[in-house]
CSV table of C-alpha atoms and ligand atoms in Angstrom, one decimal:
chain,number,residue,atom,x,y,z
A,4,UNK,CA,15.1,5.9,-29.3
A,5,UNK,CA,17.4,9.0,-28.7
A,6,UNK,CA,18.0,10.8,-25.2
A,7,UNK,CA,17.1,14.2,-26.2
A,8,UNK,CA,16.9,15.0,-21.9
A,9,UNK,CA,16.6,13.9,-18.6
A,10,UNK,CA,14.9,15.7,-15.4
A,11,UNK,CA,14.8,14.2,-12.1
A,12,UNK,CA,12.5,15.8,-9.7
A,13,UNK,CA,12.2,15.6,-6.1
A,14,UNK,CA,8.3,16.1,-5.1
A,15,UNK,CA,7.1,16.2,-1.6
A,16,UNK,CA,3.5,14.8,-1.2
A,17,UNK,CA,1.6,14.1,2.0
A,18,UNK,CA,-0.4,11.1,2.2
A,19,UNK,CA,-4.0,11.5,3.5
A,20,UNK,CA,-3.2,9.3,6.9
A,21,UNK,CA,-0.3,7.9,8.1
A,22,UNK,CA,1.2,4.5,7.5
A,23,UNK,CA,2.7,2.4,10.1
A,24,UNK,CA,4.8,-1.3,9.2
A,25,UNK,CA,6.4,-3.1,11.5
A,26,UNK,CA,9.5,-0.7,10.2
A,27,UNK,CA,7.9,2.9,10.9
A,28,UNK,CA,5.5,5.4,9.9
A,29,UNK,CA,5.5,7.4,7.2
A,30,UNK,CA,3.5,10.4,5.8
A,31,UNK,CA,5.5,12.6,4.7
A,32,UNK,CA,6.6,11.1,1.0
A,33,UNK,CA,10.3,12.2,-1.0
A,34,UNK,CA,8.7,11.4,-4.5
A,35,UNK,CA,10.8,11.1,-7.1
A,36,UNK,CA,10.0,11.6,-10.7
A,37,UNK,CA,11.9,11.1,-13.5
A,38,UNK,CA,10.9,12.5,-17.1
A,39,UNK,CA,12.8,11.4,-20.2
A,40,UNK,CA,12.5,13.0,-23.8
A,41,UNK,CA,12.6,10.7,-26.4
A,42,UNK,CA,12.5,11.7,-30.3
A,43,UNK,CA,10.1,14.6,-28.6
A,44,UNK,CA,7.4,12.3,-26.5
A,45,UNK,CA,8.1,12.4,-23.1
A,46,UNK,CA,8.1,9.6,-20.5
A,47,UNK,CA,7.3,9.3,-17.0
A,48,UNK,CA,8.9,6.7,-14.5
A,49,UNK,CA,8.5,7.7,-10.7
A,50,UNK,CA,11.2,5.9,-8.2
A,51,UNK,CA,9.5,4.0,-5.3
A,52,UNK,CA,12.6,4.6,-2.5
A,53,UNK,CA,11.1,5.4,0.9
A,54,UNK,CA,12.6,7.9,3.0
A,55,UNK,CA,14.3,5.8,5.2
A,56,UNK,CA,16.5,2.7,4.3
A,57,UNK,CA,14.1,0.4,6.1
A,58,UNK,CA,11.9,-1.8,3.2
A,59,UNK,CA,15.3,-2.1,1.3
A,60,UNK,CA,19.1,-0.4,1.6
A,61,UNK,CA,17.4,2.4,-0.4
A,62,UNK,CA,16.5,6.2,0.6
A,63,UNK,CA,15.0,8.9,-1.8
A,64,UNK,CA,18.2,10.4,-1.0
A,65,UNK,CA,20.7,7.8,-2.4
A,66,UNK,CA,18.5,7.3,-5.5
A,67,UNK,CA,19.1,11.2,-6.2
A,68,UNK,CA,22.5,10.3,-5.9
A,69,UNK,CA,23.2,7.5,-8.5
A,70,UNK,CA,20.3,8.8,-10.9
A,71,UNK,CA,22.9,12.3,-11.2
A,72,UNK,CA,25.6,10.9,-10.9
A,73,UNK,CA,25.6,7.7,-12.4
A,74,UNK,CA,22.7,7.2,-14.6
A,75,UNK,CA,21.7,10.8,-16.6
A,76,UNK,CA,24.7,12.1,-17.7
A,77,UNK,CA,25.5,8.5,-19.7
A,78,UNK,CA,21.9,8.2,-20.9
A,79,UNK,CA,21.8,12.0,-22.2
A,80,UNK,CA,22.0,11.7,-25.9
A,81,UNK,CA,22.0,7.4,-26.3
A,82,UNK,CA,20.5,5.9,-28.8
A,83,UNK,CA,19.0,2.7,-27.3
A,84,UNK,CA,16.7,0.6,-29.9
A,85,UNK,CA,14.8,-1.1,-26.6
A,86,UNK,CA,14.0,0.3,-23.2
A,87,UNK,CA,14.8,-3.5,-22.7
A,88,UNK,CA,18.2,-2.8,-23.2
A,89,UNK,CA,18.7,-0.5,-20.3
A,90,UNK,CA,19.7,-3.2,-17.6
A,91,UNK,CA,22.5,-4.7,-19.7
A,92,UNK,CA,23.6,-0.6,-20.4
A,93,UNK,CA,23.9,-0.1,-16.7
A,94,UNK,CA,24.6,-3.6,-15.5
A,95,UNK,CA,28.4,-1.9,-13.9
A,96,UNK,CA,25.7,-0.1,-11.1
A,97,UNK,CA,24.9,-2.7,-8.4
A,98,UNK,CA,21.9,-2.7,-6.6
A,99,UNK,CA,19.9,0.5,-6.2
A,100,UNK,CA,17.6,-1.4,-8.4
A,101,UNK,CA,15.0,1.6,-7.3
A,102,UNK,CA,16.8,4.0,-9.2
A,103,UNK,CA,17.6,2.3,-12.2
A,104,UNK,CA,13.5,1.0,-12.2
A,105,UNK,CA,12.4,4.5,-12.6
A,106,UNK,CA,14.9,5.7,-15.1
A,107,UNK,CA,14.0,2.7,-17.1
A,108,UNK,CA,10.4,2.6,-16.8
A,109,UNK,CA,10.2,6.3,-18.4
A,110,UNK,CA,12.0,4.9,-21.5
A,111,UNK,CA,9.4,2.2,-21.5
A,112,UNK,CA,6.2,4.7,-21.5
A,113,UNK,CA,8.2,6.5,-24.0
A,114,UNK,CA,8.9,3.7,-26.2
A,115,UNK,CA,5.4,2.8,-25.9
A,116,UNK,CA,4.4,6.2,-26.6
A,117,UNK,CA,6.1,6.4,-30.0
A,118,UNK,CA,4.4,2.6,-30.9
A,119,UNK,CA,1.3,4.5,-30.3
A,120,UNK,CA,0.3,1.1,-27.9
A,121,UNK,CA,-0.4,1.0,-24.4
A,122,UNK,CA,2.5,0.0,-22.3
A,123,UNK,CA,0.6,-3.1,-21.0
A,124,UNK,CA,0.4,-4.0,-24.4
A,125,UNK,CA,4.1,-3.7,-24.9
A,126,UNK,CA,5.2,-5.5,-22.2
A,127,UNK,CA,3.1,-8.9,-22.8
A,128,UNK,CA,0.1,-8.1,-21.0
A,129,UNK,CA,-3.4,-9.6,-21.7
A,130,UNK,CA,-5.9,-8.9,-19.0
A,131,UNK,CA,-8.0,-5.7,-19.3
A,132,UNK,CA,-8.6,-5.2,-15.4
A,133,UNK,CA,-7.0,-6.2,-12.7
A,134,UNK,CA,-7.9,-7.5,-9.4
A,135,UNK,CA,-7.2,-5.2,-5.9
A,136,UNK,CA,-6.6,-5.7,-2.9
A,137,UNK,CA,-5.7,-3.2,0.0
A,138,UNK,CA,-3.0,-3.0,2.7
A,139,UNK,CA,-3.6,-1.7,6.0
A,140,UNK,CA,-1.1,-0.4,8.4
A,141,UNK,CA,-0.6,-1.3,11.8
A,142,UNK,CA,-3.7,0.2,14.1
A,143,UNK,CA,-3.6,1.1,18.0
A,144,UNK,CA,-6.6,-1.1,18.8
A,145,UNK,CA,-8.2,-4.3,16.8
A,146,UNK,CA,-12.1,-2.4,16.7
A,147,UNK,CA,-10.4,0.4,14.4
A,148,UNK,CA,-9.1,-2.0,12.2
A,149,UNK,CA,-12.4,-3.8,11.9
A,150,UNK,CA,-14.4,-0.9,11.2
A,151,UNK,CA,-11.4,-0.1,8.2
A,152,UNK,CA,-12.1,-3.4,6.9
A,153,UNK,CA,-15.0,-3.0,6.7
A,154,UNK,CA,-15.1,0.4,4.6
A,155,UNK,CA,-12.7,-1.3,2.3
A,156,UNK,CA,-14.8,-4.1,1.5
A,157,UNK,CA,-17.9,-2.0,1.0
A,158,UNK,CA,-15.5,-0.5,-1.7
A,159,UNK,CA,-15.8,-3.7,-3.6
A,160,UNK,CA,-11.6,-4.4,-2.6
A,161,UNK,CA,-10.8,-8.1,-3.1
A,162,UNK,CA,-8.5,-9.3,-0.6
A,163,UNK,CA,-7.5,-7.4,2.8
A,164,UNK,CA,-3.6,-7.5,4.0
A,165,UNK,CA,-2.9,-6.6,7.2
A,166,UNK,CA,0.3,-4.9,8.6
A,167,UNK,CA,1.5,-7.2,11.2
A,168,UNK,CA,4.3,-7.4,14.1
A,169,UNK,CA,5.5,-9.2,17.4
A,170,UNK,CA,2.7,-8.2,19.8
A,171,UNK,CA,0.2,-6.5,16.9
A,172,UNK,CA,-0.8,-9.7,15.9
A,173,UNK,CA,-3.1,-12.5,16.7
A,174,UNK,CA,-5.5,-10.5,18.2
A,175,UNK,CA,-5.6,-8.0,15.1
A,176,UNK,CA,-6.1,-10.9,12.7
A,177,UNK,CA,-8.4,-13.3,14.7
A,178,UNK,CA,-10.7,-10.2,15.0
A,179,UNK,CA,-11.0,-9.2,11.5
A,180,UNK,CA,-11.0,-12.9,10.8
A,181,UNK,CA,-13.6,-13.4,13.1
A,182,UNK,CA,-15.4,-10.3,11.5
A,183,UNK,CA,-15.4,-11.8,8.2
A,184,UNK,CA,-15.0,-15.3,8.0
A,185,UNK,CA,-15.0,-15.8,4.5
A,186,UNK,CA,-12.8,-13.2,3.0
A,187,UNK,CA,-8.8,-13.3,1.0
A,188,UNK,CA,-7.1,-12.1,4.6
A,189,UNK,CA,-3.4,-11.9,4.4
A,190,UNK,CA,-0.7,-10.3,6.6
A,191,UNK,CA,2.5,-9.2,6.1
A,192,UNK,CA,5.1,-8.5,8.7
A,193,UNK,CA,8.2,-6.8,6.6
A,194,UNK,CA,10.9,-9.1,8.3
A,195,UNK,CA,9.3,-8.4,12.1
A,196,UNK,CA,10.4,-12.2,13.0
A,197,UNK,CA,12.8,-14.7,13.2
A,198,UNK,CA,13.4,-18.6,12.8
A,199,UNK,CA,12.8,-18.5,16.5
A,200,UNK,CA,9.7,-17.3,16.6
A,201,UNK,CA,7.9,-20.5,14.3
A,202,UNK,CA,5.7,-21.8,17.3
A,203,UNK,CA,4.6,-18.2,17.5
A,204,UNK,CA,4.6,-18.1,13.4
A,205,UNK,CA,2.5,-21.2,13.4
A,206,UNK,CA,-0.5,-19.9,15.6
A,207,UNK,CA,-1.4,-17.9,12.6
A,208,UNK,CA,-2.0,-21.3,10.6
A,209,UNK,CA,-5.6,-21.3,12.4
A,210,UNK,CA,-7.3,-18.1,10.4
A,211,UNK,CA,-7.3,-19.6,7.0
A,212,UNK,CA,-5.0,-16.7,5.5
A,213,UNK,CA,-4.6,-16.6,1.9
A,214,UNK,CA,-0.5,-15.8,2.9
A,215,UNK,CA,2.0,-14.5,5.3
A,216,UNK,CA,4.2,-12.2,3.2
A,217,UNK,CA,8.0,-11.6,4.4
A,218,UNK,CA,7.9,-13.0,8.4
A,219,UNK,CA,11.9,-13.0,8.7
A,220,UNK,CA,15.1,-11.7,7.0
A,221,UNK,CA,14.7,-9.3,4.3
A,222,UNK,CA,17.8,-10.9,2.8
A,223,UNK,CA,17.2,-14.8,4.1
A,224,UNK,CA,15.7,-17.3,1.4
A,225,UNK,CA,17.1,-20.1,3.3
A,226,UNK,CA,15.2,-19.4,6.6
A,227,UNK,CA,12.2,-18.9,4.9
A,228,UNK,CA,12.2,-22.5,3.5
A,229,UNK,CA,13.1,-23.9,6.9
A,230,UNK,CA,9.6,-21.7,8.1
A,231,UNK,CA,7.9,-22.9,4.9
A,232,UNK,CA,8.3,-26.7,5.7
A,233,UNK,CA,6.6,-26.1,9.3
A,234,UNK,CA,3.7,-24.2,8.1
A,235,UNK,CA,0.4,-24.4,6.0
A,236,UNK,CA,-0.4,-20.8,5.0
A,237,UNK,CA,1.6,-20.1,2.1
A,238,UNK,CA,4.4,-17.5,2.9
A,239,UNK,CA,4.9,-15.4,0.2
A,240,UNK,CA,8.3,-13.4,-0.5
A,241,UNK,CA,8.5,-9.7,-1.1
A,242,UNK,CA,11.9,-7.8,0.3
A,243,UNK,CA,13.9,-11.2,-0.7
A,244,UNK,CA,13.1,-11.6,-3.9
A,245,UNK,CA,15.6,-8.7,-6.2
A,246,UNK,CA,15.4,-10.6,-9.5
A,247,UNK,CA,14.3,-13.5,-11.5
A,248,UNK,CA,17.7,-15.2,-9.9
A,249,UNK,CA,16.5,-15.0,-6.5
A,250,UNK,CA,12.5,-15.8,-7.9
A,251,UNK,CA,14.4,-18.9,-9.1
A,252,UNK,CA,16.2,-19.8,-5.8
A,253,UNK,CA,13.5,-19.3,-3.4
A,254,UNK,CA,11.0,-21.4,-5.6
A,255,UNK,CA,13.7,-24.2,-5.8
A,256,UNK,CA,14.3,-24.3,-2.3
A,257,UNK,CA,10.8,-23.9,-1.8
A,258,UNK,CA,11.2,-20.7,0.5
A,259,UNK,CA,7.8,-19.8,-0.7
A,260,UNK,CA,4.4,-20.4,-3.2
A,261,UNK,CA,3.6,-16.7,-3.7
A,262,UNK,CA,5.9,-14.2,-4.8
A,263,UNK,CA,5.1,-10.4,-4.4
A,264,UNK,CA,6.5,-8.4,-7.5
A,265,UNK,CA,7.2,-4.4,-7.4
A,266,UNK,CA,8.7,-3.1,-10.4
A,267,UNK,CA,11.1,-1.0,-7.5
A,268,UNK,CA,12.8,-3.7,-5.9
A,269,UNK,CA,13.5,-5.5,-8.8
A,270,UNK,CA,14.4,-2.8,-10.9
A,271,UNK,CA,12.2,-2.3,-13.7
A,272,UNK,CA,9.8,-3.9,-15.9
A,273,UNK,CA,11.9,-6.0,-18.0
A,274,UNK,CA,13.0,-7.9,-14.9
A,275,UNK,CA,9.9,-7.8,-13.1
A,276,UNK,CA,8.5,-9.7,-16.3
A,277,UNK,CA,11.4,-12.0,-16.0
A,278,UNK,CA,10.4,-13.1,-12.4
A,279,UNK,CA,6.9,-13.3,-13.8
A,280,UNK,CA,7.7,-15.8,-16.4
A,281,UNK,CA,10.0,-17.6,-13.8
A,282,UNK,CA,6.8,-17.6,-11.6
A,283,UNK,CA,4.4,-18.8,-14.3
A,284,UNK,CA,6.5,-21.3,-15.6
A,285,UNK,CA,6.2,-23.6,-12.5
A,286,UNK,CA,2.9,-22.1,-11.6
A,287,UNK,CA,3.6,-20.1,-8.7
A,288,UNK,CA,0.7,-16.8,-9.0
A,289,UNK,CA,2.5,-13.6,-8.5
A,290,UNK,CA,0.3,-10.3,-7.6
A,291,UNK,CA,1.8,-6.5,-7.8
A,292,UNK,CA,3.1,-4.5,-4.6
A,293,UNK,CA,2.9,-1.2,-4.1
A,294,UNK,CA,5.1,1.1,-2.2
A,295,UNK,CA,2.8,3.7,-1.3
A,296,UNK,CA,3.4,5.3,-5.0
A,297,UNK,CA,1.8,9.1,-6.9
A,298,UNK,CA,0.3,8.6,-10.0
A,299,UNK,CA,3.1,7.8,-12.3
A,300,UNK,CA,4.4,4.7,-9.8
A,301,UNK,CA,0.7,3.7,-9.6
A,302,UNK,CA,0.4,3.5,-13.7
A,303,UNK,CA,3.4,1.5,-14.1
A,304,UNK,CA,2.1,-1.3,-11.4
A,305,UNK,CA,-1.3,-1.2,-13.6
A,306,UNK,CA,0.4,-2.2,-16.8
A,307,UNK,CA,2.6,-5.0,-15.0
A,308,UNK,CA,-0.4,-6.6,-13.1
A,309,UNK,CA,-2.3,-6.7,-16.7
A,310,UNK,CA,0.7,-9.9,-17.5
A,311,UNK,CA,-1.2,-13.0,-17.0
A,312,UNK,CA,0.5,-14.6,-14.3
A,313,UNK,CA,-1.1,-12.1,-11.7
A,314,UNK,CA,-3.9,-14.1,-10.5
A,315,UNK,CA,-4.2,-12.7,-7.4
A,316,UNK,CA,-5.1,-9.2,-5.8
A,317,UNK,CA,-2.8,-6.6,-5.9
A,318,UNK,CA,-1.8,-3.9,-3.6
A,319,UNK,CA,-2.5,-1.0,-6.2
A,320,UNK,CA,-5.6,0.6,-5.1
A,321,UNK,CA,-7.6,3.9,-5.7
A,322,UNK,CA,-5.4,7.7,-6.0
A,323,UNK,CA,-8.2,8.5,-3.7
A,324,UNK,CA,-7.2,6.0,-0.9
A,325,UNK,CA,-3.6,7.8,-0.2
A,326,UNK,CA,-4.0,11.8,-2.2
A,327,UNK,CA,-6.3,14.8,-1.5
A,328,UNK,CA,-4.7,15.2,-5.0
A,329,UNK,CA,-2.7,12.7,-7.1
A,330,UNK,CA,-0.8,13.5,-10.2
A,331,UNK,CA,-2.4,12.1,-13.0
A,332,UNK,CA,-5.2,12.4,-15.4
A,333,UNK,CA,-7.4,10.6,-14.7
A,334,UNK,CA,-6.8,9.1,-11.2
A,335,UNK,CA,-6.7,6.1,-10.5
A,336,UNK,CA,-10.2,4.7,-9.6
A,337,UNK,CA,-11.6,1.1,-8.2
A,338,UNK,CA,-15.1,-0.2,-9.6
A,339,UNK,CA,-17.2,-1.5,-7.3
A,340,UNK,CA,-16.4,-4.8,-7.7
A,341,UNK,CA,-12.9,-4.1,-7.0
A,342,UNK,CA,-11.3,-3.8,-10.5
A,343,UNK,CA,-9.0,-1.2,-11.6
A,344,UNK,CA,-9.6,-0.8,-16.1
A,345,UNK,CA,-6.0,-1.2,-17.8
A,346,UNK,CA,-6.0,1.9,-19.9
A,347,UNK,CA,-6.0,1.6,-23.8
A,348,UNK,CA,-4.3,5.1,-24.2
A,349,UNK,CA,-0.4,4.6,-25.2
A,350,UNK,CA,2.2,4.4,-22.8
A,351,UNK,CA,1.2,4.6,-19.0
A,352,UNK,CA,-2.1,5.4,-20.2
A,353,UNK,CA,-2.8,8.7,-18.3
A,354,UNK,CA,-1.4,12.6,-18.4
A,355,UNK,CA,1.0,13.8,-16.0
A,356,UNK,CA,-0.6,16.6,-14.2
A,357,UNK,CA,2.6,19.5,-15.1
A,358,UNK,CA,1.2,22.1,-13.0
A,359,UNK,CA,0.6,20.3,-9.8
A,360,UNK,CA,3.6,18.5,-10.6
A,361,UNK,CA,5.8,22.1,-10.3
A,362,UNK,CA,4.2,23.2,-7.1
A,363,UNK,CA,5.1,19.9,-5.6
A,364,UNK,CA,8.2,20.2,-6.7
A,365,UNK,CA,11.2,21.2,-4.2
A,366,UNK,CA,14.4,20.3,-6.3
A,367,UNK,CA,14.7,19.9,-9.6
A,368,UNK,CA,18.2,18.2,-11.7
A,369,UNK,CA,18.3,18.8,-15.8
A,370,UNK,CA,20.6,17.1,-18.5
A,371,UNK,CA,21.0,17.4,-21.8
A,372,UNK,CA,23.4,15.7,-23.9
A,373,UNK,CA,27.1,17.6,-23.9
A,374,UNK,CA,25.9,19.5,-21.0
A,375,UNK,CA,27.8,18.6,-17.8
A,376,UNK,CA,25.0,19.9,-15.7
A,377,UNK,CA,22.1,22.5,-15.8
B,461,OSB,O1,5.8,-4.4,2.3
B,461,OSB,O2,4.3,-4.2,0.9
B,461,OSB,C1,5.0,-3.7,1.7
B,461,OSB,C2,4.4,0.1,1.9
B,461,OSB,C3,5.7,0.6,2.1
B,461,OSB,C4,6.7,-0.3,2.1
B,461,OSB,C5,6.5,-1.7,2.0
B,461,OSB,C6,5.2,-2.2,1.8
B,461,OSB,C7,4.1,-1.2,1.8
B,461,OSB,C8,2.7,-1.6,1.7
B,461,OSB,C9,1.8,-0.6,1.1
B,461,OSB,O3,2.3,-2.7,2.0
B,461,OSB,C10,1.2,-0.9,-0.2
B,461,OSB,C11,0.5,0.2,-0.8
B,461,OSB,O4,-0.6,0.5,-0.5
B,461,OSB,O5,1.2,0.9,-1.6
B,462,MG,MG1,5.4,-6.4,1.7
């Protein structure tokens, strides 16, 4: 494959309602896209920074920064035989794992584009739909959040996470859980606790969730397994886990049982297949985050949750759920019993939307190789 160009764009995008975490609340999204030319087929990778550096160290901001600075003007006119090979090409860049996933994951569609295969296809996948699940934000009062549920599972969605912190808790969950007695409840509480709070922690043991994802440090394996020992819901990792190393650790020390993959925080598909295989290799069932992505994010977490270790709901859901408009063609859309189709078209399986794309557009970066800049 050779770089013919690069173009990073920075769309804004307003998401139908506002989303609160125990971090913040955000509706006003700094998508950015990027679009790589290879051998003439173009592909699409979309970079899942929020626009704060609260989930991880991340901002749309610094990911504009080390995709132009550091990332397009060496890729410009490369010949790379494997999308595969773009960590080891870029291995000197430590961390921003965000930006390097969405670089990378546009020379995957594209690679999968000239195969003439659909990207799941390429990257080991085997299942044809995939479960989903929804996550709900943090609500003033626990009636709302009933009634939501309740919407959501007349839309056929499989399992129901809800946004959780210190004093938004207990009540939230025991009502939904007391709503629907027999549904996959989870919560997750994006590091809202600490070690000191396990009494507290262990309260939720009663509800019969199907997880707690992320209670305490973003960064702390080791405090998870001390929280692990002293608890029966699983706990399942999400900010902690950065690559098939740390997948390794945690499930070693036995931090966790469920691990959370985005293709964003670990930086791309070819390691978020490597903390798959980790996974499935000692039997641990992974399921796909989503980071409140446009289309072209949304398509990339469809082709990684069709890898058969994801055995459990995901967090990718409907276009219609977060976009008056989204993107692609077509959107994404949820059968009623809660599936999403993996799409049989090459690459990410669906056609970037360039018109809507340019009106969303407020900054735009071009490279070419020998060009310094455009
Ligand atoms: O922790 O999974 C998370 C959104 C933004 C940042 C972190 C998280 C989330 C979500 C939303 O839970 C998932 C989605 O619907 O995209
Ligand atoms: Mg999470």
């Amino acid at each position: 494959m050779k770089v013919e160009s690069l173009c990073l764009r920075e769309l804004r995008m307003r998401l139908k309602s506002p989303f609160e975490t125990s971090f913040g609340v955000t509706q006003d999204r700094r998508i950015l896209l990027v679009e790589i030319v290879c051998d003439g087929v173009s592909g699409w990778g979309e970079i899942t920074a929020g626009e704060t550096p609260s989930f991880n160290s991340e901002t749309t901001e610094t990911a504009w920064h080390v995709v132009s600075e550091f990332i397009a003007p060496r890729l410009a006119g490369k010949q790379l035989d494997f999308a595969r090979d773009f960590p080891t090409l870029f291995a000197g860049i430590r961390g921003h794992q965000m930006a390097k996933a969405g670089v990378e994951n546009a020379l995957w569609d594209a690679e999968a584009k000239q195969a003439n295969v659909p990207l799941a296809k390429l990257i080991g996948g085997t299942l044809e739909r995939i479960a989903c699940g929804v996550s709900l934000g943090i609500r003033s009062d626990a009636k709302a959040l009933v009634a939501t549920v309740e919407k959501e599972l007349a839309s056929g969605y499989r399992r129901i996470k809800l946004k959780i912190k210190p004093g938004k808790d207990l009540e939230f969950v025991a009502a939904v859980r007391h709503a629907f007695p027999e549904i996959l409840l989870s919560v997750d509480a994006n590091s809202a606790y600490t070690l000191a709070d396990t009494p507290h922690l262990k309260r939720l043991d009663q509800f019969n969730l199907l997880m707690i994802e992320q209670p305490l440090g973003w960064d702390d394996i080791y405090s998870h397994a001390r929280l692990q020992g002293q608890l029966e819901t699983a706990i399942c990792l999400d900010e902690c886990i950065t690559n098939a190393q740390h997948a390794a650790s945690a499930l070693e020390l036995r931090a966790c049982r469920i691990i959370n993959i985005k293709l964003g925080r670990v930086g791309g598909h070819t390691e978020a297949r490597k903390v798959h295989d980790v996974c499935r290799s000692v039997g641990i069932p992974v399921w796909c985050g989503g980071m409140l992505e446009a289309g072209v994010g949304r398509a990339h977490n469809i082709a990684m949750s069709a890898l058969p270790g994801f055995t459990l709901p995901g967090d990718v859901s409907a276009s219609q759920r977060y976009w008056h408009e989204d993107i692609i063609e077509p959107e994404v859309t949820v059968s009623p019993d809660g599936t999403i189709a993996v799409s049989g078209e090459p690459g990410i399986g669906c056609a970037v939307r360039r018109e809507l794309v340019e009106t969303l557009t407020v900054r735009r970066r071009d490279w070419k190789p020998g060009s310094i800049t455009a």
